[in-house]
Amino acid sequence: MSIAQTLLRSRAAAALTAPHGVDRYLEQINPMWAAHEVRARIVSIERETHALDDPAPVATITLQPTSTWRGHRAGQHVQLGVEIGRGVGGARRTTRAFSVSSAESGPGERFTITVRANPEGTVSKHLVHDAMPGEIVHLSQAQGDFTVTPDRGDPVPMRLVMVTGGSGITPALSMVRTLLRQRYPGRVSFVHFAQSPDHQIAADELAAISAADNGVDVHLVHGELFTAERLEALVPDHRSVRAWACGPAAMIELVQEAYDDLTVDGTPADRGGEPLLAVEYFKTPVLDTADAEGTVSFSQSSGAPGAEGENTGATLLEQAEALGLSPQYGCRMGICFSCVATKSSGTVRDVVSGETSAAPDEDIRICISQPVGSCQVQL
Amino acid sequence: MDTVDPTTVAGRYGLTPRQVEEFGAEVEAIRKRVMDDLGETDAAYIRKVVKYQRGFEVAGRALFYLPPFWPLAVASLSVSKILDNMEIGHNVMHGQYDWMGDPALNSKMFDWDNVCPGEQWKYSHNYIHHTFTNILGKDRDIGYGILRMDEEQPWHPYYLGNPVYAFLLMVFFEWGVALHDLEVENIVNGTRSIEQNKPLHAGIMRKVKKQALKDYVLFPLLTGPFAPLTFVGNATANLVRNVWAYNIIFCGHFPAGVETFTEAETEDETRGHWYFRQILGSANFEGGPLLHMMSGNLSFQIEHHLFPDMPARRYAEIAPEIQELCEKYGLQYNTGGIFSQLGSVFKKIARLALPGSAKKETVAGPTAPGTGQPLVPEDVDGETRVRASAA
Ligand SMILES: Cc1cc2nc3c(=O)[nH]c(=O)nc-3n(C[C@H](O)[C@H](O)[C@H](O)COP(=O)(O)OP(=O)(O)OC[C@H]3O[C@@H](n4cnc5c(N)ncnc54)[C@H](O)[C@@H]3O)c2cc1C
Ligand code: FES
């Protein structure tokens, strides 16, 4: 395979298949052949949670990626796109981010994602309820630096805390599984909040880890919401060790309060100190649209007429859609860059970081850009 | 006040602003219905066309190893290139399949088998031509800066060569399209500097190199002793595609009866007006499903200009409704057989080589200052209103 791969990735192959590229030809023969792109075949789908009448069950999905998969580091996520096949609007590829839940993978190696089926969701519901082994999904390479070794090569700290809630457990599972496989000599406090024992993801495995003598303390909290006091009681030294938190936005905000801007070496965060707490949101925070003003206008590169409307304070993507346009998007949470468009004028606020920018002719991700006053965008 | 405003395009047709807006709303309703209905069949269709195109391409390239099949190889490669440029490239780059979320069919990422870089074409075609359709002085597709295609373009002895330039443009169409954006005519007349072309040059050269390397070096070399045959075959396929594309595209805006507009009458257009102008400035031709597919459905140029980002396979189904709307509002829906449309294009090319001759007497009456346009809309037969000067 590797000689074939080298040939297929060569400049000669690119020149012969220009301007479309090698993958555009290979995919016509076999969707699991690729020179550059990453796709995966669903190998199996297994239920994780067993609550009766659970509106949002969780399943772990094993994926066999194409040989182009470069592997992942624990805590990273992939963009996964599914073409949902039936009915109106079918055959549309919809992409969402999912953390890899299995231990670190190497090139071409199988890995898993663990998905909570959002009852009104598009992708998660499809993956848990409707997808079948054999289905092909589209992937990005692993991305994100929500990892226990934020910079490649950095040693893993000897003491660390993971605080997770709901399906936010997935990146932490990958971290713990990886550390155990590597016979990590330090000590981990693994704190997880779930609705009930029936909603607990990876319950058996966590019980086994907890029972074994391996440096991982597992604290499963069921039927309670996160509080700083609870964390204090479970992990008394948590304010002095590096922590990773992932879960619902409301919980993450509370965890952030509990860690209020503590940094690794005491240098204040605004002077470059590295925060003690690393967080990952599964969903972008909700916008404050109260004091929106001005107008937003969109022009289209497709030749179709644009549109203009009053600024409602929603993201530019939502405002464009409300005006009847259908701009390109993928994740809708600022991570995939499918929605990048040029802002010709106006100021926008990045709803994830809170930063505003006013530069003209700037490329912005419209899914996480909220116009502050009037704004002009070329889609 | 809802009275006819003769300084607008709709005014020529005796329509009031409110009527234009009603018309616009009816057009939008058609658009919305189709766009809401897009789904699996549309996706399956374009994927099938891509599959055929790749199949024809691979077959064409392979048949060059069997010299007796040379004509078949050329035919196969020609079909592949035509499909690539028309039903796939042109339409995908208009964003017609962006809703599928497939990068391979996405307007931002797609590039076609053509020397004109897609990126650049999207500007000159999607933006300039589709926004300013048939506005003299703004839409550079009227004559592409080399031909005289409208009576309102002032005559010059240079235009005696009109038919010759048109023929050359047909033969070298892909090159013409690529060089179009360099606006050479504006450099000659001094309104554009060579400097402004620098960034464009680089893009064109990169694409030209890629295309030439593939068709004129690598694939011929790969066929070893048959290299010269393959070289000529590839050149022929490119030529066939050029001739085909040129003819299809010229049928879209240049047959008799298609209108042009002045900058003054199109200032501050509403969306309704914009739709109105798109219809008057375009022309269809009739044919079977295969002809429609091979022409990228530009046989439905009118529908395409109304909805450039609607999957082109849908134009056939809405064409009767658009035609009905045109009847209702007294607009000319310009269509005919492909040969009669082509004939009228060729006639125009020849006629406009000569000074003045094409210009029919305009109706007596007030004319807009400086443009010579009649101010009073002409009610030709009580039902259909056609601009007198274009009849
Ligand atoms: C870095 C990262 C890692 C992630 N990892 C995981 C993971 O490991 N496991 C996991 O389960 N999830 C994970 N997520 C979340 C995941 O990406 C999805 O957001 C989640 O699965 C829901 O996607 P969906 O397509 O099913 O729902 P969506 O279709 O996106 O819907 C989400 C919500 O929006 C609402 N909604 C949808 N459409 C409409 C509409 N038209 N009008 C109004 N409301 C609407 C729905 O009611 C629903 O509540 C992660 C996210 C990020 C950013
Ligand atoms: S849609 Fe993914 S970054 Fe905007």
Tab-separated table of N, CA and C in Angstrom, chain A residues 98-197:
chain	number	residue	atom	x	y	z
A	98	PHE	N	-16.489	15.634	16.881
A	98	PHE	CA	-16.589	14.620	17.927
A	98	PHE	C	-15.197	14.318	18.451
A	99	SER	N	-15.082	14.254	19.769
A	99	SER	CA	-13.789	13.898	20.347
A	99	SER	C	-13.539	12.424	20.096
A	100	VAL	N	-12.297	12.088	19.893
A	100	VAL	CA	-11.961	10.676	19.769
A	100	VAL	C	-11.961	10.116	21.184
A	101	SER	N	-12.665	9.003	21.399
A	101	SER	CA	-12.752	8.499	22.770
A	101	SER	C	-11.768	7.368	23.054
A	102	SER	N	-11.218	6.770	22.019
A	102	SER	CA	-10.260	5.678	22.252
A	102	SER	C	-8.865	6.237	22.505
A	103	ALA	N	-7.976	5.365	22.978
A	103	ALA	CA	-6.603	5.764	23.256
A	103	ALA	C	-5.940	6.227	21.964
A	104	GLU	N	-4.840	6.967	22.121
A	104	GLU	CA	-4.148	7.543	20.961
A	104	GLU	C	-4.004	6.530	19.835
A	105	SER	N	-4.240	7.005	18.607
A	105	SER	CA	-4.139	6.113	17.457
A	105	SER	C	-2.966	6.527	16.584
A	106	GLY	N	-2.487	5.573	15.797
A	106	GLY	CA	-1.424	5.860	14.850
A	106	GLY	C	-2.019	5.949	13.451
A	107	PRO	N	-1.165	6.172	12.445
A	107	PRO	CA	-1.653	6.297	11.072
A	107	PRO	C	-2.498	5.097	10.642
A	108	GLY	N	-3.661	5.367	10.094
A	108	GLY	CA	-4.515	4.316	9.557
A	108	GLY	C	-5.188	3.435	10.590
A	109	GLU	N	-4.956	3.715	11.884
A	109	GLU	CA	-5.512	2.824	12.918
A	109	GLU	C	-6.958	3.138	13.269
A	110	ARG	N	-7.684	2.091	13.616
A	110	ARG	CA	-9.067	2.253	14.062
A	110	ARG	C	-9.152	3.125	15.296
A	111	PHE	N	-10.255	3.832	15.436
A	111	PHE	CA	-10.499	4.588	16.664
A	111	PHE	C	-12.008	4.666	16.898
A	112	THR	N	-12.397	5.173	18.064
A	112	THR	CA	-13.827	5.272	18.345
A	112	THR	C	-14.213	6.709	18.660
A	113	ILE	N	-15.477	7.006	18.428
A	113	ILE	CA	-16.067	8.229	18.965
A	113	ILE	C	-17.269	7.790	19.791
A	114	THR	N	-17.644	8.602	20.757
A	114	THR	CA	-18.769	8.243	21.622
A	114	THR	C	-19.750	9.395	21.562
A	115	VAL	N	-20.948	9.081	21.089
A	115	VAL	CA	-21.868	10.140	20.687
A	115	VAL	C	-23.154	10.082	21.485
A	116	ARG	N	-23.593	11.241	21.973
A	116	ARG	CA	-24.910	11.321	22.612
A	116	ARG	C	-25.914	11.750	21.546
A	117	ALA	N	-26.981	10.974	21.384
A	117	ALA	CA	-27.983	11.289	20.365
A	117	ALA	C	-28.865	12.422	20.848
A	118	ASN	N	-28.592	13.606	20.350
A	118	ASN	CA	-29.448	14.745	20.653
A	118	ASN	C	-30.794	14.508	19.969
A	119	PRO	N	-31.910	14.475	20.740
A	119	PRO	CA	-33.187	14.059	20.125
A	119	PRO	C	-33.596	14.916	18.940
A	120	GLU	N	-33.186	16.217	18.942
A	120	GLU	CA	-33.518	17.035	17.774
A	120	GLU	C	-32.311	17.250	16.871
A	121	GLY	N	-31.241	16.562	17.183
A	121	GLY	CA	-30.003	16.794	16.439
A	121	GLY	C	-29.996	16.073	15.108
A	122	THR	N	-29.129	16.523	14.237
A	122	THR	CA	-29.054	15.944	12.900
A	122	THR	C	-28.066	14.788	12.874
A	123	VAL	N	-26.825	15.090	13.213
A	123	VAL	CA	-25.756	14.115	13.026
A	123	VAL	C	-25.748	13.077	14.148
A	124	SER	N	-25.845	13.564	15.387
A	124	SER	CA	-25.711	12.627	16.503
A	124	SER	C	-26.849	11.605	16.474
A	125	LYS	N	-28.047	12.065	16.152
A	125	LYS	CA	-29.187	11.146	16.114
A	125	LYS	C	-28.982	10.103	15.011
A	126	HIS	N	-28.504	10.572	13.871
A	126	HIS	CA	-28.258	9.646	12.767
A	126	HIS	C	-27.231	8.590	13.174
A	127	LEU	N	-26.141	9.044	13.787
A	127	LEU	CA	-25.064	8.107	14.119
A	127	LEU	C	-25.529	7.048	15.110
A	128	VAL	N	-26.297	7.475	16.114
A	128	VAL	CA	-26.677	6.534	17.162
A	128	VAL	C	-27.830	5.631	16.709
A	129	HIS	N	-28.806	6.193	16.000
A	129	HIS	CA	-30.013	5.413	15.694
A	129	HIS	C	-30.047	4.795	14.300
A	130	ASP	N	-29.546	5.523	13.305
A	130	ASP	CA	-29.806	5.098	11.926
A	130	ASP	C	-28.598	4.542	11.179
A	131	ALA	N	-27.410	4.953	11.577
A	131	ALA	CA	-26.237	4.524	10.813
A	131	ALA	C	-26.069	3.013	10.945
A	132	MET	N	-25.469	2.418	9.914
A	132	MET	CA	-25.260	0.971	9.912
A	132	MET	C	-23.779	0.712	9.667
A	133	PRO	N	-23.279	-0.398	10.205
A	133	PRO	CA	-21.901	-0.758	9.870
A	133	PRO	C	-21.763	-0.787	8.358
A	134	GLY	N	-20.628	-0.322	7.865
A	134	GLY	CA	-20.419	-0.282	6.415
A	134	GLY	C	-20.606	1.118	5.853
A	135	GLU	N	-21.362	1.969	6.543
A	135	GLU	CA	-21.564	3.331	6.040
A	135	GLU	C	-20.236	4.096	6.033
A	136	ILE	N	-20.073	4.909	4.977
A	136	ILE	CA	-18.849	5.704	4.867
A	136	ILE	C	-19.119	7.108	5.413
A	137	VAL	N	-18.213	7.576	6.264
A	137	VAL	CA	-18.332	8.949	6.761
A	137	VAL	C	-17.086	9.727	6.352
A	138	HIS	N	-17.194	11.042	6.335
A	138	HIS	CA	-16.065	11.888	5.946
A	138	HIS	C	-15.404	12.437	7.198
A	139	LEU	N	-14.101	12.495	7.194
A	139	LEU	CA	-13.382	12.944	8.383
A	139	LEU	C	-12.388	14.040	8.047
A	140	SER	N	-12.043	14.812	9.083
A	140	SER	CA	-10.870	15.672	8.991
A	140	SER	C	-9.745	14.898	9.661
A	141	GLN	N	-8.530	15.409	9.587
A	141	GLN	CA	-7.503	14.855	10.454
A	141	GLN	C	-7.854	15.288	11.882
A	142	ALA	N	-7.248	14.615	12.860
A	142	ALA	CA	-7.493	15.009	14.247
A	142	ALA	C	-7.017	16.446	14.444
A	143	GLN	N	-7.747	17.194	15.238
A	143	GLN	CA	-7.351	18.578	15.471
A	143	GLN	C	-7.639	18.987	16.904
A	144	GLY	N	-7.130	20.142	17.291
A	144	GLY	CA	-7.386	20.675	18.621
A	144	GLY	C	-6.214	20.448	19.547
A	145	ASP	N	-6.019	21.371	20.489
A	145	ASP	CA	-4.920	21.178	21.437
A	145	ASP	C	-5.431	21.027	22.862
A	146	PHE	N	-6.635	20.499	22.985
A	146	PHE	CA	-7.155	20.133	24.301
A	146	PHE	C	-6.577	18.754	24.631
A	147	THR	N	-5.284	18.741	24.864
A	147	THR	CA	-4.605	17.459	25.080
A	147	THR	C	-3.767	17.548	26.348
A	148	VAL	N	-3.428	16.389	26.914
A	148	VAL	CA	-2.631	16.424	28.152
A	148	VAL	C	-1.200	16.874	27.885
A	149	THR	N	-0.788	16.844	26.646
A	149	THR	CA	0.531	17.385	26.319
A	149	THR	C	0.298	18.514	25.327
A	150	PRO	N	-0.041	19.705	25.859
A	150	PRO	CA	-0.481	20.780	24.977
A	150	PRO	C	0.498	21.038	23.835
A	151	ASP	N	1.784	20.962	24.090
A	151	ASP	CA	2.735	21.070	22.993
A	151	ASP	C	3.379	19.726	22.819
A	152	ARG	N	3.422	19.309	21.566
A	152	ARG	CA	3.982	18.002	21.260
A	152	ARG	C	5.356	17.880	21.919
A	153	GLY	N	5.603	16.804	22.594
A	153	GLY	CA	6.922	16.601	23.189
A	153	GLY	C	6.976	17.001	24.658
A	154	ASP	N	6.067	17.915	25.093
A	154	ASP	CA	6.052	18.264	26.509
A	154	ASP	C	5.767	17.019	27.334
A	155	PRO	N	6.429	16.879	28.478
A	155	PRO	CA	6.124	15.711	29.310
A	155	PRO	C	4.733	15.855	29.929
A	156	VAL	N	4.094	14.729	30.201
A	156	VAL	CA	2.793	14.767	30.865
A	156	VAL	C	3.045	15.108	32.333
A	157	PRO	N	2.300	16.078	32.892
A	157	PRO	CA	2.512	16.414	34.307
A	157	PRO	C	2.256	15.189	35.194
A	158	MET	N	2.902	15.172	36.360
A	158	MET	CA	2.807	13.989	37.223
A	158	MET	C	1.522	13.969	38.035
A	159	ARG	N	0.776	15.095	37.993
A	159	ARG	CA	-0.459	15.142	38.754
A	159	ARG	C	-1.454	15.899	37.897
A	160	LEU	N	-2.605	15.338	37.654
A	160	LEU	CA	-3.582	16.090	36.870
A	160	LEU	C	-5.014	15.735	37.222
A	161	VAL	N	-5.916	16.683	36.866
A	161	VAL	CA	-7.336	16.549	37.191
A	161	VAL	C	-8.142	16.658	35.904
A	162	MET	N	-9.146	15.795	35.777
A	162	MET	CA	-10.080	15.930	34.662
A	162	MET	C	-11.470	16.081	35.239
A	163	VAL	N	-12.151	17.136	34.815
A	163	VAL	CA	-13.509	17.379	35.304
A	163	VAL	C	-14.429	17.376	34.094
A	164	THR	N	-15.366	16.433	34.057
A	164	THR	CA	-16.217	16.347	32.873
A	164	THR	C	-17.678	16.155	33.249
A	165	GLY	N	-18.544	16.482	32.284
A	165	GLY	CA	-19.970	16.297	32.514
A	165	GLY	C	-20.613	15.747	31.257
A	166	GLY	N	-21.547	14.842	31.399
A	166	GLY	CA	-22.286	14.288	30.259
A	166	GLY	C	-21.356	13.697	29.212
A	167	SER	N	-21.634	14.022	27.934
A	167	SER	CA	-20.799	13.440	26.889
A	167	SER	C	-19.434	14.121	26.817
A	168	GLY	N	-19.222	15.141	27.639
A	168	GLY	CA	-17.908	15.773	27.732
A	168	GLY	C	-16.846	14.842	28.272
A	169	ILE	N	-17.275	13.664	28.685
A	169	ILE	CA	-16.331	12.669	29.199
A	169	ILE	C	-15.407	12.134	28.096
A	170	THR	N	-15.835	12.269	26.830
A	170	THR	CA	-15.119	11.553	25.766
A	170	THR	C	-13.643	11.890	25.619
A	171	PRO	N	-13.246	13.166	25.580
A	171	PRO	CA	-11.802	13.412	25.453
A	171	PRO	C	-11.037	12.902	26.672
A	172	ALA	N	-11.666	12.990	27.868
A	172	ALA	CA	-11.002	12.523	29.080
A	172	ALA	C	-10.822	11.005	29.045
A	173	LEU	N	-11.812	10.305	28.462
A	173	LEU	CA	-11.670	8.852	28.329
A	173	LEU	C	-10.443	8.518	27.495
A	174	SER	N	-10.283	9.256	26.401
A	174	SER	CA	-9.123	8.996	25.546
A	174	SER	C	-7.832	9.255	26.316
A	175	MET	N	-7.839	10.315	27.111
A	175	MET	CA	-6.631	10.642	27.879
A	175	MET	C	-6.310	9.533	28.872
A	176	VAL	N	-7.318	9.119	29.638
A	176	VAL	CA	-7.078	8.095	30.654
A	176	VAL	C	-6.667	6.777	30.008
A	177	ARG	N	-7.343	6.422	28.948
A	177	ARG	CA	-6.998	5.165	28.268
A	177	ARG	C	-5.566	5.208	27.752
A	178	THR	N	-5.180	6.359	27.248
A	178	THR	CA	-3.817	6.484	26.736
A	178	THR	C	-2.800	6.413	27.868
A	179	LEU	N	-3.071	7.152	28.954
A	179	LEU	CA	-2.130	7.172	30.072
A	179	LEU	C	-1.961	5.770	30.656
A	180	LEU	N	-3.088	5.040	30.765
A	180	LEU	CA	-2.980	3.693	31.326
A	180	LEU	C	-2.167	2.798	30.410
A	181	ARG	N	-2.395	2.940	29.120
A	181	ARG	CA	-1.657	2.104	28.178
A	181	ARG	C	-0.172	2.411	28.255
A	182	GLN	N	0.143	3.694	28.531
A	182	GLN	CA	1.561	4.084	28.602
A	182	GLN	C	2.138	3.851	29.999
A	183	ARG	N	1.380	3.201	30.887
A	183	ARG	CA	1.804	2.982	32.273
A	183	ARG	C	2.272	4.281	32.920
A	184	TYR	N	1.423	5.260	32.842
A	184	TYR	CA	1.674	6.587	33.406
A	184	TYR	C	2.008	6.476	34.890
A	185	PRO	N	3.138	7.030	35.306
A	185	PRO	CA	3.561	6.872	36.700
A	185	PRO	C	2.946	7.889	37.664
A	186	GLY	N	2.249	8.901	37.161
A	186	GLY	CA	1.719	9.950	38.047
A	186	GLY	C	0.351	9.597	38.596
A	187	ARG	N	-0.391	10.654	39.047
A	187	ARG	CA	-1.691	10.415	39.631
A	187	ARG	C	-2.742	11.300	38.967
A	188	VAL	N	-3.867	10.680	38.584
A	188	VAL	CA	-4.949	11.397	37.913
A	188	VAL	C	-6.184	11.375	38.800
A	189	SER	N	-6.846	12.548	38.911
A	189	SER	CA	-8.174	12.548	39.536
A	189	SER	C	-9.189	12.730	38.418
A	190	PHE	N	-10.047	11.743	38.245
A	190	PHE	CA	-11.016	11.730	37.153
A	190	PHE	C	-12.392	11.974	37.765
A	191	VAL	N	-12.932	13.191	37.555
A	191	VAL	CA	-14.210	13.545	38.182
A	191	VAL	C	-15.249	13.702	37.091
A	192	HIS	N	-16.341	12.931	37.205
A	192	HIS	CA	-17.345	13.015	36.160
A	192	HIS	C	-18.742	13.166	36.733
A	193	PHE	N	-19.505	14.074	36.141
A	193	PHE	CA	-20.891	14.302	36.564
A	193	PHE	C	-21.842	13.725	35.528
A	194	ALA	N	-22.715	12.812	35.950
A	194	ALA	CA	-23.706	12.246	35.031
A	194	ALA	C	-25.065	12.285	35.712
A	195	GLN	N	-26.112	12.225	34.888
A	195	GLN	CA	-27.472	12.323	35.397
A	195	GLN	C	-27.816	11.203	36.384
A	196	SER	N	-27.444	9.978	36.009
A	196	SER	CA	-27.767	8.826	36.854
A	196	SER	C	-26.807	7.706	36.475
A	197	PRO	N	-26.736	6.643	37.284
A	197	PRO	CA	-25.854	5.525	36.899
A	197	PRO	C	-26.206	4.976	35.511
